[in-house]
Amino acid sequence: MKVIEKKLVFLVCFFMFVIEGFAEKCELYDEIPAQGSISEKQGHEYWAKIYEVFSHPRCTNCHVGADNIPMWSGPSYGVTRPHGMNVSAPVIGAHGTRGGSDSFECSSCHTTTNNTIAHGAPGVYNEDMDGEKVSWVLPPVDFEWFGKTSKEVCEQVKDSKRNGGKENAKEIADHLCHDKFIAWSWKPGAGRESAPYSLKENIADVLAWGAAGMPCPEY
Amino acid sequence: MGNLAAITRRSFLIGSVAITGGMLIGCQSKGFSLLQRKSKDKTHLTPYIRIDQTGITIITPRADMGQGAYSVQAALVAEELDVELDDDSIQVDHGPPKPEYFNGKVLSELLPFASTDNSKWAVRLRNFTEGFSERIGLFMTGGSSTVADAHYKLRLTGAVARQLLIMAAAERSKVHKNKLKTENGHVLLPDGTKYSYVELAPEAADIKLSEEIKIDDLKLKSNCRVLGKPMQRVDMVDKCTGKQKYGIDINKDGMLYAAVRTNPRLGGKIISYDAKFAESIVGKDKVIPISGGVGVIADNTWQAFELVDSIDIKWEDASYPETSYQMWEEFENSFTPWRKKNRLKNEGNVKTALEQGDVVEANYRVPYLAHAPLEPMNATVLLEDGRLDIWVGTQIPLFVKSVAAKLTGLSEDNIHVYVEVMGGSFGRRLEDDFVCQAIELAKARPGDLIKMTWSREEDMTHDFPRTMQLAKARGVVNNGKVEAMDLKIAALSTTASQFSRTTISLPGLRMPISIPEAIIANALRKDVALVSGAWDQPFSIPNYRVTGYKVPSMVPVSSWRSVGASGNGFFHDCFLDELIHAAGADPLEERIRLCSHSVSSKVLEKVGEMSNWGSALPAGSGRGVAYTLSFGVPVAEVVEVTNTAKGIKIDKAYVVADVGKVLDPVNIENQMMGGVIWGLGHAMNAELTYKDGKAEQTNFHAYECMRMYQTPEIEICALENADEIRGIGEPTVPPAAPALANAIFAATGQRIRELPLNKHIKFI
Amino acid sequence: MADYVEINVNGVRHRLDIRHKRTPLLWILRDELKLTGTKYGCGIAQCGACTVHINGLSRRSCVTEVGELTEDDKVITIEAADSTIAKAVKESWVQHQVAQCGYCQSGQIMSATALLSKNKNPTDDDIDRVMSGNLCRCGTYPLIRKAIKTAAKSLTEANNG
């Protein structure tokens, strides 16, 4: 390969990276419904679907409260129960996430690949294994969803102080689009029930809910 | 303690070396033959001691599954032989499985005599079984019998060898043998001259003992250097540095790795399979049909797991009821005259007592349980030029040999079994199913050295579990005392199930050939294991009856640490606790009052003293006591629990046992502690349930037992009041579950009659 | 893209065929590198018998595909765990005669070493939090607890003295 071509390739790559980095374009939605184009009543229906996802074990099992103990659920556990092995994640990491305890981190077992054996410790699935490494963590304690009502989760989700500084539905949708943990909820690995609908549909629902003015239910 | 480097110097060879031919001089001592063999460079003074130029090897034929069997056997020999186990020149070796290493005590647990029964017939029959075991060469590790069987046998063996060496030294030095002493592997002359055992051995082998060595000739307790004192286990350094090799760790040049998948409906056949993918990777000839399934031979274990998993298999249906629910129905229907198997306890008049008083009634049940040792089943095999070599962690190497002969058509002389150190067993390795699978692979691939390893999923779903057990209990109290207790227990027959899979003929299976065997056979037919841990308890309740019912066979079952007593102890003691509470008596005092066995009374008194029984506990806490006699060992346990907002927390456990004689105070503590944790852990949260004919629990996520954070502080005491020495691998298991359930009752008022307890109450 | 996977185990670099990319580290250690001190117990990070250190942190090798690792990731197994802390832990284990069957102990020792390298003086609660991922079927937990405390004490004394 000639030197000039190499440079060209480099430039193209660099340019693509910059665009990708700046725009963080989400492939999972094309357009955002106009504000007010969706009625409040419909907005409630969209939220109900969103809550169905957010209250699903694939989400709530990690969105736990101040005891920092994630939950387990699945066909052979019967009712949802606290994660075995006495694990807890009191150590706070980047952006308030909780990564385990001192020398027994979530990532001691939850690696960057998803276990293929039923009930194997899941990991953040990263298909090529050459992308960025993400360590398994619990979300910040402010994002507590486990056992919360639809109203409580709804109010938390739209409160930028308790949702990681997201000001509107688009920012929430972009977060859903880019976070590898969230994508995992629909590719949770062997024997695990995936979150309902699809990530794409969930994002569309969030955007529609936003267009309806983010209405929250009474309970 | 020295530094690690110093400890590691003591390396112990644990492998197997075949005894080669040579001279053979037999001499009899207390019913077992002591062989002397001499070959070119090896001398065997008794079958347990081999001496060659590199030093002395002590053969320890009872296998080590973690219970410290190698160490304690070696210590028994070392004590009398006067050698030091931490000497570099002393080796400990499992040795080859041969009939002369028979276990004379393991069968006595199956006799219909309580271990406290020393009547003429009980003693006579125990002797019969010992002689019988010798005749058939019953080579087996199990039933907490190692110490009981080996204690005198191995000490005598050491004493005989020592005597031969002294006589050799006397001959050489012309000094009278009474003037010679022994110390640390040497014979000492009065003038200070030393002859090492190694140099004396060839001469000693030519000597015939002039007089028999008897038990009375053994060292007195006060003269023992090793026995009764804390020992350093011979395998400890290797096990604490990752160096210990288990069966699963075998690696040899050119070895291939195999995995199998067989019908999870136990005993079921395979109908058809499609292994196109696996065949495309490893080739058609490395995908091998075996009984009930398929095996794949690959480059590493992981690949073998993945490929065997990729095979699409059609299985035959289960031959037994498909669900646990249906099985329980069969159990419920088993309390009929035609399924009644034994009534070994029948004192007073239970029928009248029940008619006359207010009857306390309760049903109890316990589930199937898996052995699940942490090292999954595995075996390494090589079939080549009419010879089969098997490396395997097993409790029954001679049975393995005999089944291998049957499967290959080779004579047993051409089959070599090397017993490997085991990463736990708990009774699982009393079965040879997995070895048979490896042999089938070897037959399909002669010349290939193959290590077959089960995945944990294969292991969990192909266990021969502990049987489910169901009890119907009734009792009467009167005037603050327990007046009547009637226990009916239905279970699958572990004895029948297990013996049906063995290839060696045991009494009860085939036509007995002698009168003692006929008597033993008759005794085995009583199926004591159905009620052991319940019928044989030394309580003098005025009206007292225990009846065993045999449920028709369904899931094949096997011995699980403490066998029948594991569930029966729970039934017997918890129901006794219920009656004592109904009578308004104190649980500990009433047990002591009822106890008719003074050694046991002392065990109960001691546990009361240790736990400060009767002292106040904080609100929400409770204390429970339980007692079970099993394998001849009375054990009492007190458990303290607190009912916290997050569930029951087990705070403390106190354990007292009487084993007659403590050989190693360190190891006995570990064994007792381990038994309690085993008992408590399974009682808390473990069960094996069946659906569609398959075990539903496939790995430890659904079969947790106890983990560090749930483990209570455990205080332990071993007493030595009993006449006979006993093993302690199992006896602390049975009283753990009832002590916990009784404590939960004391703390919460909730009487739980079903295991695992977490079906009814939450644990932290 | 490279047609091999390179890993660094006990200070030695190993180049593995690319077909091993998705093989768990455990089986590379045991079957390819013949380092059998690291044990297989469950294959799904439930028992901890396969615990190794990667860059000083506990890691279950049975769920760590070698393709996840780079040659900069330093894998240490029980065979080469010879730091001051690891040695103190092993010695303490021998002193307390912790092992029964011993099969889980490699993993226990690796977890305990990781604990003590982060926490010089662990409380019972700290020990419970870090060690409850390691299963022991024989029931050696009370001795493990004692041995960790003894190791912590001997390390503190060595540092002060």
CSV table of N, CA, C and O in Angstrom, one decimal, chain B residues 55-114:
chain,number,residue,atom,x,y,z
B,55,GLY,N,13.4,-45.9,51.0
B,55,GLY,CA,12.8,-45.7,52.3
B,55,GLY,C,11.6,-46.6,52.5
B,55,GLY,O,11.5,-47.7,51.9
B,56,ILE,N,10.8,-46.2,53.4
B,56,ILE,CA,9.6,-47.0,53.9
B,56,ILE,C,8.3,-46.4,53.3
B,56,ILE,O,8.1,-45.2,53.4
B,57,THR,N,7.5,-47.3,52.8
B,57,THR,CA,6.2,-46.8,52.3
B,57,THR,C,5.1,-47.5,53.1
B,57,THR,O,5.1,-48.7,53.3
B,58,ILE,N,4.2,-46.7,53.6
B,58,ILE,CA,3.1,-47.2,54.3
B,58,ILE,C,1.9,-47.2,53.4
B,58,ILE,O,1.6,-46.2,52.8
B,59,ILE,N,1.3,-48.4,53.2
B,59,ILE,CA,0.2,-48.6,52.3
B,59,ILE,C,-1.1,-48.3,53.2
B,59,ILE,O,-1.3,-48.8,54.2
B,60,THR,N,-1.9,-47.3,52.6
B,60,THR,CA,-3.1,-46.9,53.3
B,60,THR,C,-4.3,-47.2,52.4
B,60,THR,O,-4.7,-46.3,51.7
B,61,PRO,N,-4.9,-48.4,52.5
B,61,PRO,CA,-5.9,-48.8,51.5
B,61,PRO,C,-7.2,-48.1,51.5
B,61,PRO,O,-8.0,-48.2,50.6
B,62,ARG,N,-7.6,-47.5,52.7
B,62,ARG,CA,-8.9,-46.8,52.7
B,62,ARG,C,-8.7,-45.5,52.0
B,62,ARG,O,-7.7,-44.7,52.4
B,63,ALA,N,-9.5,-45.2,51.1
B,63,ALA,CA,-9.3,-44.0,50.2
B,63,ALA,C,-9.6,-42.7,50.9
B,63,ALA,O,-10.3,-42.6,51.9
B,64,ASP,N,-8.9,-41.6,50.5
B,64,ASP,CA,-9.1,-40.3,51.1
B,64,ASP,C,-9.9,-39.5,50.2
B,64,ASP,O,-9.6,-39.2,49.1
B,65,MET,N,-11.1,-39.1,50.8
B,65,MET,CA,-12.0,-38.3,50.1
B,65,MET,C,-12.0,-36.9,50.8
B,65,MET,O,-12.9,-36.1,50.5
B,66,GLY,N,-11.1,-36.7,51.7
B,66,GLY,CA,-11.1,-35.4,52.4
B,66,GLY,C,-11.1,-35.7,53.9
B,66,GLY,O,-10.9,-34.8,54.7
B,67,GLN,N,-11.4,-36.9,54.3
B,67,GLN,CA,-11.6,-37.2,55.7
B,67,GLN,C,-10.3,-37.5,56.5
B,67,GLN,O,-10.4,-37.7,57.7
B,68,GLY,N,-9.2,-37.4,55.8
B,68,GLY,CA,-7.9,-37.6,56.4
B,68,GLY,C,-7.6,-39.1,56.6
B,68,GLY,O,-6.8,-39.4,57.5
B,69,ALA,N,-8.2,-39.9,55.8
B,69,ALA,CA,-7.9,-41.4,55.9
B,69,ALA,C,-6.5,-41.8,55.8
B,69,ALA,O,-6.0,-42.6,56.5
B,70,TYR,N,-5.8,-41.2,54.8
B,70,TYR,CA,-4.4,-41.5,54.6
B,70,TYR,C,-3.6,-41.2,55.8
B,70,TYR,O,-2.8,-42.1,56.2
B,71,SER,N,-3.8,-40.1,56.3
B,71,SER,CA,-3.0,-39.7,57.5
B,71,SER,C,-3.2,-40.6,58.7
B,71,SER,O,-2.3,-41.0,59.3
B,72,VAL,N,-4.5,-40.8,59.0
B,72,VAL,CA,-4.7,-41.6,60.2
B,72,VAL,C,-4.3,-43.0,60.1
B,72,VAL,O,-3.7,-43.6,61.0
B,73,GLN,N,-4.4,-43.6,58.9
B,73,GLN,CA,-3.9,-45.0,58.7
B,73,GLN,C,-2.4,-45.0,58.8
B,73,GLN,O,-1.8,-45.9,59.5
B,74,ALA,N,-1.8,-44.0,58.2
B,74,ALA,CA,-0.3,-44.0,58.3
B,74,ALA,C,0.2,-43.8,59.7
B,74,ALA,O,1.1,-44.4,60.2
B,75,ALA,N,-0.6,-43.0,60.5
B,75,ALA,CA,-0.2,-42.8,61.9
B,75,ALA,C,-0.3,-44.0,62.7
B,75,ALA,O,0.5,-44.3,63.6
B,76,LEU,N,-1.3,-44.8,62.4
B,76,LEU,CA,-1.5,-46.1,63.2
B,76,LEU,C,-0.3,-47.0,63.0
B,76,LEU,O,0.2,-47.6,63.9
B,77,VAL,N,0.2,-47.1,61.8
B,77,VAL,CA,1.3,-47.9,61.5
B,77,VAL,C,2.6,-47.3,62.1
B,77,VAL,O,3.4,-48.0,62.8
B,78,ALA,N,2.7,-46.0,61.9
B,78,ALA,CA,3.9,-45.3,62.3
B,78,ALA,C,4.1,-45.4,63.8
B,78,ALA,O,5.2,-45.5,64.3
B,79,GLU,N,3.0,-45.3,64.5
B,79,GLU,CA,3.1,-45.4,66.0
B,79,GLU,C,3.8,-46.6,66.4
B,79,GLU,O,4.7,-46.6,67.2
B,80,GLU,N,3.3,-47.8,65.9
B,80,GLU,CA,3.9,-49.1,66.4
B,80,GLU,C,5.2,-49.4,65.7
B,80,GLU,O,6.0,-50.1,66.3
B,81,LEU,N,5.4,-48.9,64.5
B,81,LEU,CA,6.6,-49.2,63.8
B,81,LEU,C,7.8,-48.4,64.3
B,81,LEU,O,9.0,-48.7,64.1
B,82,ASP,N,7.4,-47.3,64.9
B,82,ASP,CA,8.5,-46.3,65.4
B,82,ASP,C,9.2,-45.7,64.2
B,82,ASP,O,10.4,-45.7,64.1
B,83,VAL,N,8.3,-45.1,63.4
B,83,VAL,CA,8.9,-44.2,62.3
B,83,VAL,C,8.2,-42.8,62.5
B,83,VAL,O,7.1,-42.8,63.0
B,84,GLU,N,8.8,-41.8,62.0
B,84,GLU,CA,8.2,-40.5,62.0
B,84,GLU,C,7.7,-40.1,60.7
B,84,GLU,O,8.4,-40.1,59.7
B,85,LEU,N,6.4,-39.7,60.6
B,85,LEU,CA,5.7,-39.5,59.4
B,85,LEU,C,6.3,-38.2,58.7
B,85,LEU,O,6.2,-38.1,57.5
B,86,ASP,N,6.9,-37.3,59.4
B,86,ASP,CA,7.4,-36.1,58.7
B,86,ASP,C,8.9,-36.3,58.2
B,86,ASP,O,9.5,-35.4,57.7
B,87,ASP,N,9.3,-37.6,58.3
B,87,ASP,CA,10.6,-37.9,57.8
B,87,ASP,C,10.5,-38.0,56.2
B,87,ASP,O,9.6,-38.6,55.7
B,88,ASP,N,11.5,-37.5,55.5
B,88,ASP,CA,11.5,-37.5,54.1
B,88,ASP,C,11.4,-38.9,53.5
B,88,ASP,O,10.9,-39.1,52.4
B,89,SER,N,12.0,-39.9,54.2
B,89,SER,CA,12.1,-41.2,53.7
B,89,SER,C,10.8,-42.0,53.9
B,89,SER,O,10.7,-43.2,53.4
B,90,ILE,N,9.8,-41.5,54.5
B,90,ILE,CA,8.6,-42.2,54.8
B,90,ILE,C,7.5,-41.8,53.7
B,90,ILE,O,7.2,-40.6,53.6
B,91,GLN,N,7.0,-42.7,53.0
B,91,GLN,CA,6.0,-42.4,52.0
B,91,GLN,C,4.7,-43.0,52.4
B,91,GLN,O,4.7,-44.0,53.1
B,92,VAL,N,3.6,-42.3,51.9
B,92,VAL,CA,2.3,-42.9,52.2
B,92,VAL,C,1.6,-43.1,50.8
B,92,VAL,O,1.7,-42.2,50.0
B,93,ASP,N,1.1,-44.3,50.6
B,93,ASP,CA,0.7,-44.7,49.3
B,93,ASP,C,-0.6,-45.5,49.4
B,93,ASP,O,-0.7,-46.4,50.3
B,94,HIS,N,-1.6,-45.2,48.6
B,94,HIS,CA,-2.9,-45.9,48.7
B,94,HIS,C,-2.6,-47.4,48.4
B,94,HIS,O,-3.3,-48.3,48.9
B,95,GLY,N,-1.7,-47.7,47.5
B,95,GLY,CA,-1.4,-49.1,47.2
B,95,GLY,C,-2.4,-49.7,46.2
B,95,GLY,O,-3.4,-49.0,45.9
B,96,PRO,N,-2.2,-50.9,45.8
B,96,PRO,CA,-3.1,-51.5,44.8
B,96,PRO,C,-4.3,-52.1,45.5
B,96,PRO,O,-4.2,-52.6,46.6
B,97,PRO,N,-5.4,-52.0,44.9
B,97,PRO,CA,-6.6,-52.6,45.5
B,97,PRO,C,-6.5,-54.2,45.5
B,97,PRO,O,-6.4,-54.7,44.4
B,98,LYS,N,-6.4,-54.8,46.6
B,98,LYS,CA,-6.3,-56.2,46.7
B,98,LYS,C,-7.2,-56.7,47.8
B,98,LYS,O,-7.3,-56.0,48.8
B,99,PRO,N,-7.6,-57.9,47.7
B,99,PRO,CA,-8.6,-58.5,48.7
B,99,PRO,C,-8.0,-58.5,50.1
B,99,PRO,O,-8.8,-58.3,51.1
B,100,GLU,N,-6.7,-58.6,50.3
B,100,GLU,CA,-6.2,-58.7,51.6
B,100,GLU,C,-6.4,-57.4,52.4
B,100,GLU,O,-6.3,-57.3,53.6
B,101,TYR,N,-6.7,-56.3,51.7
B,101,TYR,CA,-7.0,-55.0,52.3
B,101,TYR,C,-8.5,-54.9,52.6
B,101,TYR,O,-9.0,-53.8,52.5
B,102,PHE,N,-9.2,-56.0,52.8
B,102,PHE,CA,-10.6,-55.9,53.0
B,102,PHE,C,-11.0,-55.0,54.2
B,102,PHE,O,-10.2,-54.8,55.1
B,103,ASN,N,-12.2,-54.5,54.2
B,103,ASN,CA,-12.8,-53.7,55.3
B,103,ASN,C,-13.7,-54.6,56.1
B,103,ASN,O,-14.8,-55.0,55.6
B,104,GLY,N,-13.4,-54.9,57.3
B,104,GLY,CA,-14.2,-55.9,58.1
B,104,GLY,C,-15.4,-55.3,58.8
B,104,GLY,O,-16.2,-56.0,59.4
B,105,LYS,N,-15.4,-54.0,58.8
B,105,LYS,CA,-16.4,-53.3,59.7
B,105,LYS,C,-17.6,-52.7,58.9
B,105,LYS,O,-18.6,-52.4,59.5
B,106,VAL,N,-17.4,-52.5,57.6
B,106,VAL,CA,-18.4,-51.7,56.9
B,106,VAL,C,-19.8,-52.3,56.9
B,106,VAL,O,-20.8,-51.6,56.9
B,107,LEU,N,-19.8,-53.6,56.8
B,107,LEU,CA,-21.1,-54.3,56.7
B,107,LEU,C,-22.0,-54.3,58.0
B,107,LEU,O,-23.2,-54.4,58.0
B,108,SER,N,-21.3,-54.1,59.1
B,108,SER,CA,-22.0,-54.3,60.4
B,108,SER,C,-23.1,-53.3,60.6
B,108,SER,O,-24.1,-53.5,61.3
B,109,GLU,N,-23.0,-52.1,59.9
B,109,GLU,CA,-24.0,-51.1,60.0
B,109,GLU,C,-25.3,-51.6,59.5
B,109,GLU,O,-26.4,-51.0,59.8
B,110,LEU,N,-25.3,-52.6,58.6
B,110,LEU,CA,-26.5,-53.1,58.0
B,110,LEU,C,-27.2,-54.2,58.8
B,110,LEU,O,-28.2,-54.7,58.4
B,111,LEU,N,-26.6,-54.5,59.9
B,111,LEU,CA,-27.2,-55.6,60.7
B,111,LEU,C,-28.3,-55.0,61.6
B,111,LEU,O,-28.3,-53.9,62.0
B,112,PRO,N,-29.3,-55.9,61.8
B,112,PRO,CA,-30.5,-55.4,62.6
B,112,PRO,C,-30.2,-55.4,64.1
B,112,PRO,O,-31.0,-55.9,64.9
B,113,PHE,N,-29.0,-55.0,64.5
B,113,PHE,CA,-28.7,-54.8,65.9
B,113,PHE,C,-28.3,-53.4,66.1
B,113,PHE,O,-27.4,-52.9,65.4
B,114,ALA,N,-28.8,-52.7,67.1
B,114,ALA,CA,-28.4,-51.4,67.4
B,114,ALA,C,-26.9,-51.4,67.9
B,114,ALA,O,-26.5,-52.4,68.4
